Short mmCIF file of N, CA and C in Angstrom, two decimals:
data_model
loop_
_atom_site.label_atom_id
_atom_site.label_comp_id
_atom_site.label_asym_id
_atom_site.label_seq_id
_atom_site.Cartn_x
_atom_site.Cartn_y
_atom_site.Cartn_z
N UNK A 226 118.96 -11.50 115.03
CA UNK A 226 117.67 -12.61 113.54
C UNK A 226 116.90 -11.12 113.27
N UNK A 227 116.35 -10.38 114.05
CA UNK A 227 115.77 -8.97 113.78
C UNK A 227 115.85 -8.99 113.50
N UNK A 228 116.84 -7.96 113.24
CA UNK A 228 117.09 -6.50 112.95
C UNK A 228 117.43 -6.97 111.46
N UNK A 229 118.07 -7.85 110.89
CA UNK A 229 118.52 -7.87 110.21
C UNK A 229 117.74 -8.83 109.11
N UNK A 230 116.24 -9.10 110.05
CA UNK A 230 115.97 -9.44 108.49
C UNK A 230 114.60 -7.90 108.85
N UNK A 231 114.29 -7.84 109.64
CA UNK A 231 114.00 -6.09 109.84
C UNK A 231 114.55 -5.38 108.77
N UNK A 232 115.96 -5.53 107.88
CA UNK A 232 116.06 -4.74 107.25
C UNK A 232 116.29 -5.41 105.64
N UNK A 233 116.17 -6.45 106.15
CA UNK A 233 116.35 -7.69 104.22
C UNK A 233 115.37 -7.60 103.74
N UNK A 234 114.06 -7.55 105.15
CA UNK A 234 112.65 -7.51 103.96
C UNK A 234 112.06 -5.98 104.07
N UNK A 235 112.12 -4.87 104.90
CA UNK A 235 112.22 -3.79 104.06
C UNK A 235 112.83 -3.46 102.75
N UNK A 236 114.36 -3.77 102.74
CA UNK A 236 115.29 -3.64 101.50
C UNK A 236 114.37 -4.19 100.20
N UNK A 237 113.86 -5.43 100.10
CA UNK A 237 113.46 -6.65 99.39
C UNK A 237 111.55 -5.80 98.59
N UNK A 238 110.76 -4.56 99.70
CA UNK A 238 110.13 -4.98 99.51
C UNK A 238 110.23 -3.43 99.05
N UNK A 239 111.16 -2.51 98.58
CA UNK A 239 111.52 -1.39 98.22
C UNK A 239 111.75 -0.12 98.81
N UNK A 240 111.35 -0.50 100.16
CA UNK A 240 111.17 0.94 100.84
C UNK A 240 111.93 1.32 101.34
N UNK A 241 112.42 2.57 101.35
CA UNK A 241 114.02 3.39 102.92
C UNK A 241 113.03 3.83 103.90
N UNK A 242 114.46 3.77 104.68
CA UNK A 242 113.69 4.07 105.95
C UNK A 242 112.87 4.87 107.15
N UNK A 243 112.71 6.29 106.09
CA UNK A 243 111.76 7.25 105.85
C UNK A 243 110.55 5.99 105.59
N UNK A 244 110.68 6.01 104.47
CA UNK A 244 109.18 5.41 104.26
C UNK A 244 108.72 3.93 105.11
N UNK A 245 109.29 3.67 105.04
CA UNK A 245 108.89 2.47 106.56
C UNK A 245 107.83 3.04 108.04
N UNK A 246 109.20 4.05 108.20
CA UNK A 246 108.80 4.73 109.29
C UNK A 246 106.87 5.51 109.61
N UNK A 247 107.63 6.45 108.05
CA UNK A 247 105.65 6.58 107.88
C UNK A 247 104.63 5.94 107.98
N UNK A 248 105.13 4.90 107.85
CA UNK A 248 104.12 3.71 107.31
C UNK A 248 103.47 3.15 108.61
N UNK A 249 104.18 3.09 110.24
CA UNK A 249 104.47 2.59 110.83
C UNK A 249 103.97 3.80 112.21
N UNK A 250 104.19 5.00 111.18
CA UNK A 250 104.50 6.08 112.46
C UNK A 250 105.16 6.35 113.67
N UNK A 251 106.37 6.08 113.21
CA UNK A 251 107.72 6.36 114.03
C UNK A 251 108.07 7.14 113.23
N UNK A 252 109.39 7.59 113.66
CA UNK A 252 110.97 8.63 113.42
C UNK A 252 111.42 6.75 112.23
N UNK A 253 112.23 7.69 111.88
CA UNK A 253 113.17 7.80 110.74
C UNK A 253 114.35 6.60 112.11
N UNK A 254 114.83 7.64 113.03
CA UNK A 254 115.78 7.09 113.99
C UNK A 254 115.58 5.65 114.91
N UNK A 255 114.17 5.28 114.96
CA UNK A 255 113.37 4.24 115.36
C UNK A 255 113.75 3.05 114.57
N UNK A 256 113.48 3.16 113.38
CA UNK A 256 113.81 1.60 112.26
C UNK A 256 115.03 1.78 111.94
N UNK A 257 116.17 2.96 112.22
CA UNK A 257 117.22 2.72 112.49
C UNK A 257 118.38 2.53 113.85
N UNK A 258 117.45 2.49 114.50
CA UNK A 258 117.94 1.60 116.24
C UNK A 258 117.66 0.40 116.09
N UNK A 259 116.28 0.00 115.88
CA UNK A 259 115.89 -1.31 114.99
C UNK A 259 116.72 -2.76 114.48
N UNK A 260 117.29 -1.89 113.81
CA UNK A 260 118.00 -2.53 111.79
C UNK A 260 119.40 -2.43 112.68
N UNK A 261 120.24 -1.68 114.07
CA UNK A 261 121.19 -1.39 114.16
C UNK A 261 121.17 -2.26 115.60
N UNK A 262 119.67 -2.61 115.79
CA UNK A 262 119.83 -3.76 117.30
C UNK A 262 120.27 -2.92 118.04
N UNK A 263 120.38 -1.54 118.90
CA UNK A 263 120.31 -1.15 119.56
C UNK A 263 118.81 -0.85 120.35
N UNK A 264 117.91 -1.31 119.69
CA UNK A 264 116.38 -1.38 120.28
C UNK A 264 115.74 -1.99 120.17
N UNK A 265 114.24 -2.50 120.69
CA UNK A 265 113.46 -3.55 119.86
C UNK A 265 112.73 -3.57 120.41
N UNK A 266 110.98 -3.64 118.59
CA UNK A 266 110.05 -2.80 119.02
C UNK A 266 109.15 -4.01 119.81
N UNK A 267 108.62 -3.29 120.38
CA UNK A 267 106.96 -4.29 121.74
C UNK A 267 106.95 -5.05 120.29
N UNK A 268 105.36 -5.94 120.89
CA UNK A 268 105.03 -6.72 119.66
C UNK A 268 103.88 -6.12 119.74
N UNK A 269 102.87 -4.94 119.96
CA UNK A 269 102.27 -4.06 119.25
C UNK A 269 102.94 -4.06 117.86
N UNK A 270 103.71 -3.20 118.13
CA UNK A 270 104.64 -2.57 116.66
C UNK A 270 105.21 -3.34 116.11
N UNK A 271 105.66 -4.92 116.79
CA UNK A 271 106.12 -5.54 115.52
C UNK A 271 104.84 -6.66 114.84
N UNK A 272 103.59 -6.09 114.95
CA UNK A 272 103.03 -7.43 114.49
C UNK A 272 102.14 -5.66 112.98
N UNK A 273 102.47 -4.81 113.76
CA UNK A 273 102.47 -3.94 112.66
C UNK A 273 103.57 -3.50 111.48
N UNK A 274 104.70 -3.74 111.73
CA UNK A 274 105.39 -4.27 111.66
C UNK A 274 105.51 -5.37 110.13
N UNK A 275 104.51 -6.30 110.67
CA UNK A 275 104.55 -7.71 109.97
C UNK A 275 103.00 -7.46 109.20
N UNK A 276 101.73 -6.57 108.80
CA UNK A 276 101.17 -6.29 108.34
C UNK A 276 101.99 -4.58 107.07
N UNK A 277 102.77 -4.41 107.60
CA UNK A 277 103.39 -3.64 106.55
C UNK A 277 104.13 -4.25 105.56
N UNK A 278 105.13 -4.55 105.98
CA UNK A 278 105.83 -5.56 105.07
C UNK A 278 105.46 -7.39 104.63
N UNK A 279 104.23 -7.89 105.24
CA UNK A 279 103.41 -8.71 103.98
C UNK A 279 104.42 -9.82 104.51
N UNK A 280 104.92 -9.26 105.86
CA UNK A 280 106.27 -10.72 106.68
C UNK A 280 104.80 -11.15 107.11
N UNK A 281 105.06 -12.64 107.80
CA UNK A 281 104.30 -12.98 108.99
C UNK A 281 105.54 -13.07 110.24
N UNK A 282 105.23 -12.56 111.41
CA UNK A 282 105.68 -12.23 112.61
C UNK A 282 106.61 -13.63 112.54
N UNK A 283 106.48 -14.68 112.73
CA UNK A 283 107.17 -15.62 112.49
C UNK A 283 108.61 -15.81 111.83
N UNK A 284 108.22 -15.02 110.95
CA UNK A 284 109.47 -15.24 109.13
C UNK A 284 110.70 -13.74 110.67
N UNK A 285 109.76 -12.70 110.73
CA UNK A 285 110.42 -11.82 111.54
C UNK A 285 111.59 -11.87 112.31
N UNK A 286 110.99 -12.85 113.50
CA UNK A 286 111.90 -13.76 114.19
C UNK A 286 113.12 -14.38 114.31
N UNK A 287 111.99 -15.49 112.23
CA UNK A 287 113.18 -16.55 112.29
C UNK A 287 113.96 -15.84 112.39
N UNK A 288 115.19 -17.21 111.51
CA UNK A 288 116.46 -16.97 110.86
C UNK A 288 116.22 -16.12 110.16
N UNK A 289 117.80 -15.83 109.85
CA UNK A 289 118.77 -14.75 108.54
C UNK A 289 117.39 -14.40 107.42
N UNK A 290 116.57 -13.95 106.96
CA UNK A 290 116.78 -13.90 105.85
C UNK A 290 117.99 -13.26 104.54
N UNK A 291 117.87 -13.75 103.72
CA UNK A 291 119.22 -13.25 102.62
C UNK A 291 117.95 -12.73 101.18
N UNK A 292 118.59 -11.05 101.77
CA UNK A 292 118.59 -10.35 100.54
C UNK A 292 118.61 -11.33 99.03
N UNK A 293 117.25 -10.16 98.52
CA UNK A 293 117.13 -10.42 97.04
C UNK A 293 118.08 -10.26 96.17
N UNK A 294 118.84 -11.43 95.58
CA UNK A 294 119.34 -11.08 94.58
C UNK A 294 118.61 -10.66 92.60
N UNK A 295 120.05 -10.11 92.28
CA UNK A 295 119.29 -8.79 91.25
C UNK A 295 119.15 -10.34 90.29
N UNK A 296 119.99 -11.38 90.40
CA UNK A 296 119.68 -12.55 89.39
C UNK A 296 118.38 -13.08 89.34
N UNK A 297 117.23 -12.36 89.89
CA UNK A 297 115.85 -12.82 89.96
C UNK A 297 115.46 -12.27 88.58
N UNK A 298 115.81 -11.90 87.22
CA UNK A 298 115.54 -11.53 86.92
C UNK A 298 114.48 -11.98 85.67
N UNK A 299 114.34 -13.57 85.47
CA UNK A 299 113.72 -14.41 85.18
C UNK A 299 112.36 -13.90 85.25
N UNK A 300 112.15 -14.48 87.17
CA UNK A 300 111.52 -14.24 87.91
C UNK A 300 110.52 -12.79 87.57
N UNK A 301 111.23 -11.83 87.17
CA UNK A 301 110.31 -10.30 86.86
C UNK A 301 110.87 -10.18 85.89
N UNK A 302 111.26 -10.83 84.98
CA UNK A 302 110.70 -11.06 83.53
C UNK A 302 109.37 -11.51 83.22
N UNK A 303 109.67 -12.64 84.13
CA UNK A 303 108.37 -13.90 83.38
C UNK A 303 106.92 -12.63 84.36
N UNK A 304 106.79 -11.79 85.10
CA UNK A 304 105.67 -10.89 85.92
C UNK A 304 105.59 -9.61 84.78
N UNK A 305 106.55 -9.08 84.51
CA UNK A 305 105.81 -8.48 83.86
C UNK A 305 106.16 -8.81 82.15
N UNK A 306 105.90 -10.31 81.91
CA UNK A 306 104.90 -9.73 80.35
C UNK A 306 103.63 -10.76 80.32
N UNK A 307 103.47 -10.93 81.98
CA UNK A 307 102.22 -10.74 82.59
C UNK A 307 101.53 -10.06 82.77
N UNK A 308 101.65 -9.21 82.87
CA UNK A 308 100.96 -7.52 83.37
C UNK A 308 101.29 -6.75 81.62
N UNK A 309 101.82 -7.02 81.16
CA UNK A 309 102.16 -6.87 79.05
C UNK A 309 101.27 -7.48 79.08
N UNK A 310 100.72 -8.62 78.82
CA UNK A 310 99.29 -9.35 78.08
C UNK A 310 97.96 -9.29 78.60
N UNK A 311 98.28 -8.49 80.20
CA UNK A 311 97.34 -7.72 80.66
C UNK A 311 96.50 -6.63 79.89
N UNK A 312 97.75 -5.86 79.75
CA UNK A 312 97.42 -4.51 79.18
C UNK A 312 96.76 -4.58 78.54
N UNK A 313 97.68 -5.57 77.13
CA UNK A 313 97.73 -5.53 76.03
C UNK A 313 96.07 -6.29 75.66
N UNK A 314 96.18 -7.14 77.19
CA UNK A 314 94.11 -7.86 76.84
C UNK A 314 93.09 -6.38 76.94
N UNK A 315 93.38 -5.33 77.55
CA UNK A 315 92.81 -4.58 77.92
C UNK A 315 92.59 -3.13 76.97
N UNK A 316 93.43 -3.46 76.29
CA UNK A 316 93.34 -2.30 75.26
C UNK A 316 92.65 -2.71 74.09
N UNK A 317 93.05 -4.41 74.08
CA UNK A 317 92.19 -4.40 72.75
C UNK A 317 91.05 -4.86 73.80
N UNK A 318 89.70 -5.37 74.14
CA UNK A 318 88.53 -4.96 74.89
C UNK A 318 87.95 -3.86 74.28
N UNK A 319 88.68 -2.64 75.06
CA UNK A 319 88.22 -1.30 74.92
C UNK A 319 88.20 -1.14 73.66
N UNK A 320 89.66 -1.05 72.55
CA UNK A 320 89.42 -0.79 71.18
C UNK A 320 87.92 -1.45 70.55
N UNK A 321 87.88 -2.63 70.95
CA UNK A 321 86.84 -3.55 70.12
C UNK A 321 86.06 -2.98 71.31
N UNK A 322 84.97 -2.59 72.51
CA UNK A 322 84.36 -1.43 72.72
C UNK A 322 84.23 -0.23 71.91
N UNK A 323 85.17 0.29 71.90
CA UNK A 323 84.63 1.42 70.86
C UNK A 323 84.70 1.26 69.40
N UNK A 324 85.23 0.59 69.47
CA UNK A 324 84.85 -0.19 67.33
C UNK A 324 83.81 -0.19 67.59
N UNK A 325 82.62 -1.07 67.70
CA UNK A 325 81.09 -1.43 68.12
C UNK A 325 80.28 0.09 68.12
N UNK A 326 81.11 0.80 69.06
CA UNK A 326 80.23 1.40 69.06
C UNK A 326 79.59 2.27 67.87
N UNK A 327 81.07 3.16 67.77
CA UNK A 327 81.47 3.85 66.68
C UNK A 327 80.51 3.25 64.91
N UNK A 328 80.57 1.90 65.52
CA UNK A 328 79.66 0.80 64.00
C UNK A 328 77.91 0.99 64.67
N UNK A 329 77.92 1.53 65.45
CA UNK A 329 76.18 1.47 66.46
C UNK A 329 75.72 2.87 65.98
N UNK A 330 76.76 3.77 66.10
CA UNK A 330 76.23 4.79 66.16
C UNK A 330 75.92 5.29 64.52
N UNK A 331 76.58 4.87 63.63
CA UNK A 331 76.57 4.75 62.50
C UNK A 331 75.51 3.65 61.81
N UNK A 332 75.20 2.83 62.65
CA UNK A 332 73.63 2.22 62.37
C UNK A 332 72.49 3.26 63.13
N UNK A 333 72.74 3.90 64.53
CA UNK A 333 71.83 4.78 64.77
C UNK A 333 71.20 5.39 63.66
N UNK A 334 72.35 6.22 63.31
CA UNK A 334 72.37 7.56 62.67
C UNK A 334 71.49 7.21 60.93
N UNK A 335 71.93 5.68 60.38
CA UNK A 335 71.30 5.69 59.17
C UNK A 335 70.14 4.69 59.16
N UNK A 336 69.73 4.51 60.53
CA UNK A 336 67.92 4.56 59.90
C UNK A 336 67.07 5.10 60.69
N UNK A 337 68.02 6.61 61.84
CA UNK A 337 67.21 7.84 62.38
C UNK A 337 66.86 8.21 60.87
N UNK A 338 67.76 8.63 60.06
CA UNK A 338 67.85 9.31 58.77
C UNK A 338 66.65 8.35 57.58
N UNK A 339 66.78 7.03 57.51
CA UNK A 339 65.72 6.72 56.46
C UNK A 339 64.09 6.56 56.97
N UNK A 340 64.24 6.41 58.61
CA UNK A 340 62.85 7.27 59.48
C UNK A 340 62.67 8.14 58.66
N UNK A 341 62.54 9.53 59.19
CA UNK A 341 62.41 10.50 58.84
C UNK A 341 62.32 10.90 57.42
N UNK A 342 62.91 10.12 56.29
CA UNK A 342 62.23 9.85 54.88
C UNK A 342 61.44 9.45 54.75
N UNK A 343 60.66 8.50 55.31
CA UNK A 343 59.51 7.38 55.74
C UNK A 343 58.70 8.76 55.93
N UNK A 344 58.69 8.88 57.23
CA UNK A 344 57.39 10.25 57.67
C UNK A 344 58.07 11.11 57.15
N UNK A 345 58.96 12.38 55.78
CA UNK A 345 58.41 13.25 54.79
C UNK A 345 57.66 13.89 55.93
N UNK A 346 58.73 14.31 56.59
CA UNK A 346 58.19 15.13 57.74
C UNK A 346 56.78 15.57 58.12
N UNK A 347 56.08 15.00 58.93
CA UNK A 347 54.85 14.67 59.02
C UNK A 347 54.23 15.81 59.34
N UNK A 348 54.94 16.61 60.27
CA UNK A 348 55.05 17.74 61.27
C UNK A 348 53.97 18.71 60.29
N UNK A 349 53.94 18.80 59.37
CA UNK A 349 53.89 20.20 58.18
C UNK A 349 52.11 19.74 58.39
N UNK A 350 51.81 18.66 58.38
CA UNK A 350 50.60 18.72 58.10
C UNK A 350 49.70 18.45 59.19
N UNK A 351 50.02 18.68 60.89
CA UNK A 351 49.46 18.72 62.28
C UNK A 351 49.17 20.00 62.38
N UNK A 352 47.35 19.43 62.70
CA UNK A 352 46.93 21.30 62.97
C UNK A 352 47.24 21.46 64.39
N UNK A 353 48.54 22.70 64.36
CA UNK A 353 49.41 23.66 65.66
C UNK A 353 48.28 24.76 66.41
N UNK A 354 46.31 24.02 66.10
CA UNK A 354 46.03 24.79 66.95
C UNK A 354 45.32 24.15 67.76
N UNK A 355 45.99 22.91 68.48
CA UNK A 355 45.88 22.40 69.08
C UNK A 355 47.53 22.29 69.91
N UNK A 356 47.19 22.51 70.88
CA UNK A 356 48.53 22.93 72.30
C UNK A 356 49.28 21.87 71.51
N UNK A 357 49.27 20.29 71.71
CA UNK A 357 49.25 19.12 72.17
C UNK A 357 50.37 18.92 71.07
N UNK A 358 49.65 19.66 70.17
CA UNK A 358 49.86 19.75 68.62
C UNK A 358 51.15 20.07 68.30
N UNK A 359 51.21 21.15 68.37
CA UNK A 359 51.39 22.90 68.12
C UNK A 359 53.61 22.34 68.72
N UNK A 360 53.31 21.45 70.53
CA UNK A 360 54.41 21.66 71.08
C UNK A 360 55.01 20.09 69.75
N UNK A 361 54.38 19.05 70.31
CA UNK A 361 54.73 17.83 69.54
C UNK A 361 55.35 18.45 68.11
N UNK A 362 54.70 19.08 67.22
CA UNK A 362 55.61 18.98 66.48
C UNK A 362 56.89 20.37 65.85
N UNK A 363 56.79 21.50 67.57
CA UNK A 363 58.00 21.98 67.37
C UNK A 363 58.75 21.29 67.41
N UNK A 364 58.70 20.20 69.00
CA UNK A 364 59.63 19.49 68.95
C UNK A 364 59.91 18.91 68.04
N UNK A 365 59.04 18.12 67.27
CA UNK A 365 59.62 16.76 65.85
C UNK A 365 59.73 18.11 65.43
N UNK A 366 59.62 18.99 64.89
CA UNK A 366 60.70 20.13 63.93
C UNK A 366 61.57 19.84 64.74
N UNK A 367 62.33 20.63 65.32
CA UNK A 367 63.43 21.21 65.95
C UNK A 367 64.56 19.76 66.14
N UNK A 368 63.94 18.51 65.89
CA UNK A 368 65.07 18.13 66.93
C UNK A 368 65.58 17.15 64.66
N UNK A 369 64.57 16.65 63.77
CA UNK A 369 64.46 17.00 62.91
C UNK A 369 65.98 18.15 62.20
N UNK A 370 65.36 19.10 62.37
CA UNK A 370 66.22 20.30 62.04
C UNK A 370 67.92 19.65 62.88
N UNK A 371 67.77 19.60 64.21
CA UNK A 371 69.36 19.42 64.65
C UNK A 371 70.25 18.53 63.95
N UNK A 372 68.78 17.38 63.74
CA UNK A 372 69.93 16.36 63.27
C UNK A 372 70.08 15.83 62.01
N UNK A 373 69.33 16.84 61.10
CA UNK A 373 70.07 17.19 59.61
C UNK A 373 71.38 17.41 59.38
N UNK A 374 71.17 18.90 60.46
CA UNK A 374 72.75 19.08 60.40
C UNK A 374 73.82 19.40 61.15
N UNK A 375 74.10 18.04 62.18
CA UNK A 375 74.99 17.94 62.76
C UNK A 375 75.00 16.14 62.66
N UNK A 376 74.24 15.02 62.30
CA UNK A 376 74.28 13.84 61.99
C UNK A 376 75.54 13.52 60.89
N UNK A 377 74.84 14.11 59.67
CA UNK A 377 76.48 13.88 58.54
C UNK A 377 78.25 14.25 59.48
N UNK A 378 78.01 15.09 60.25
CA UNK A 378 79.46 15.24 60.87
C UNK A 378 79.91 13.41 61.71
N UNK A 379 78.67 13.36 62.52
CA UNK A 379 78.58 12.39 63.95
C UNK A 379 79.43 11.58 62.52
N UNK A 380 78.90 10.97 61.55
CA UNK A 380 78.77 9.50 60.70
C UNK A 380 79.79 9.96 60.23
N UNK A 381 80.70 11.02 59.68
CA UNK A 381 81.96 11.09 59.46
C UNK A 381 83.08 11.10 60.31
N UNK A 382 82.91 10.82 61.38
CA UNK A 382 83.70 10.59 62.53
C UNK A 382 83.53 9.89 62.99
N UNK A 383 82.24 9.74 63.01
CA UNK A 383 82.14 7.96 63.34
C UNK A 383 83.29 6.79 62.09
N UNK A 384 82.87 6.85 60.87
CA UNK A 384 83.78 6.17 60.11
C UNK A 384 84.79 6.29 60.38
N UNK A 385 85.16 7.74 60.21
CA UNK A 385 86.86 7.53 60.61
C UNK A 385 87.07 6.40 61.82
N UNK A 386 86.22 6.29 63.05
CA UNK A 386 86.68 5.88 63.89
C UNK A 386 86.92 4.63 64.33
N UNK A 387 85.44 4.03 63.22
CA UNK A 387 86.07 2.64 63.09
C UNK A 387 87.20 2.64 62.26
N UNK A 388 87.39 2.53 61.31
CA UNK A 388 88.60 2.91 60.95
C UNK A 388 90.10 3.18 61.29
N UNK A 389 89.95 4.19 62.66
CA UNK A 389 90.79 4.22 63.27
C UNK A 389 91.26 2.57 64.25
N UNK A 390 89.76 2.08 64.74
CA UNK A 390 89.50 1.12 65.75
C UNK A 390 89.64 -0.70 65.19
N UNK A 391 89.70 0.01 63.52
CA UNK A 391 89.74 -1.14 63.23
C UNK A 391 91.29 -2.47 64.20
N UNK A 392 91.16 -4.10 63.47
CA UNK A 392 91.87 -5.05 63.71
C UNK A 392 92.48 -5.00 63.15
N UNK A 393 94.58 -4.25 63.34
CA UNK A 393 95.34 -4.85 62.65
C UNK A 393 95.87 -6.04 62.72
N UNK A 394 96.17 -6.07 61.25
CA UNK A 394 96.64 -7.63 60.86
C UNK A 394 98.02 -7.73 61.44
#
């Protein structure tokens, strides 16, 4: 019984003798001897086998287990359908997140442009003799200079991103 059970459960898990041997830290010949009934694993090894094969020890020692048939296609197809639904939900959630990130980026760019327009570059009127104003003025001017040149490109890329990530009907 034990030899047939180890072999059938190993095969049902899709493991070769070599793979099972690696997981149990034994040589492949040991697995072969167990499956041929030439030797028997000790109690500690039996527990290790049950953990690796995710099967209770009582099942290993119990009655013969028939190998899984190929006609379990319905169960396999149901599992694949569930996996496909989960993948689809994950992709849809990721797409929505990216879509709203692009929309937020566009909104931030528009708000920043409006703010810069309404402020009308106040750093031109600052007294640069005071070190605090000089540093702040240079930092603000650098930000505005970079923003005016880079923001339109980012805005266009964001618009393209919004279009590409929109929900397809």
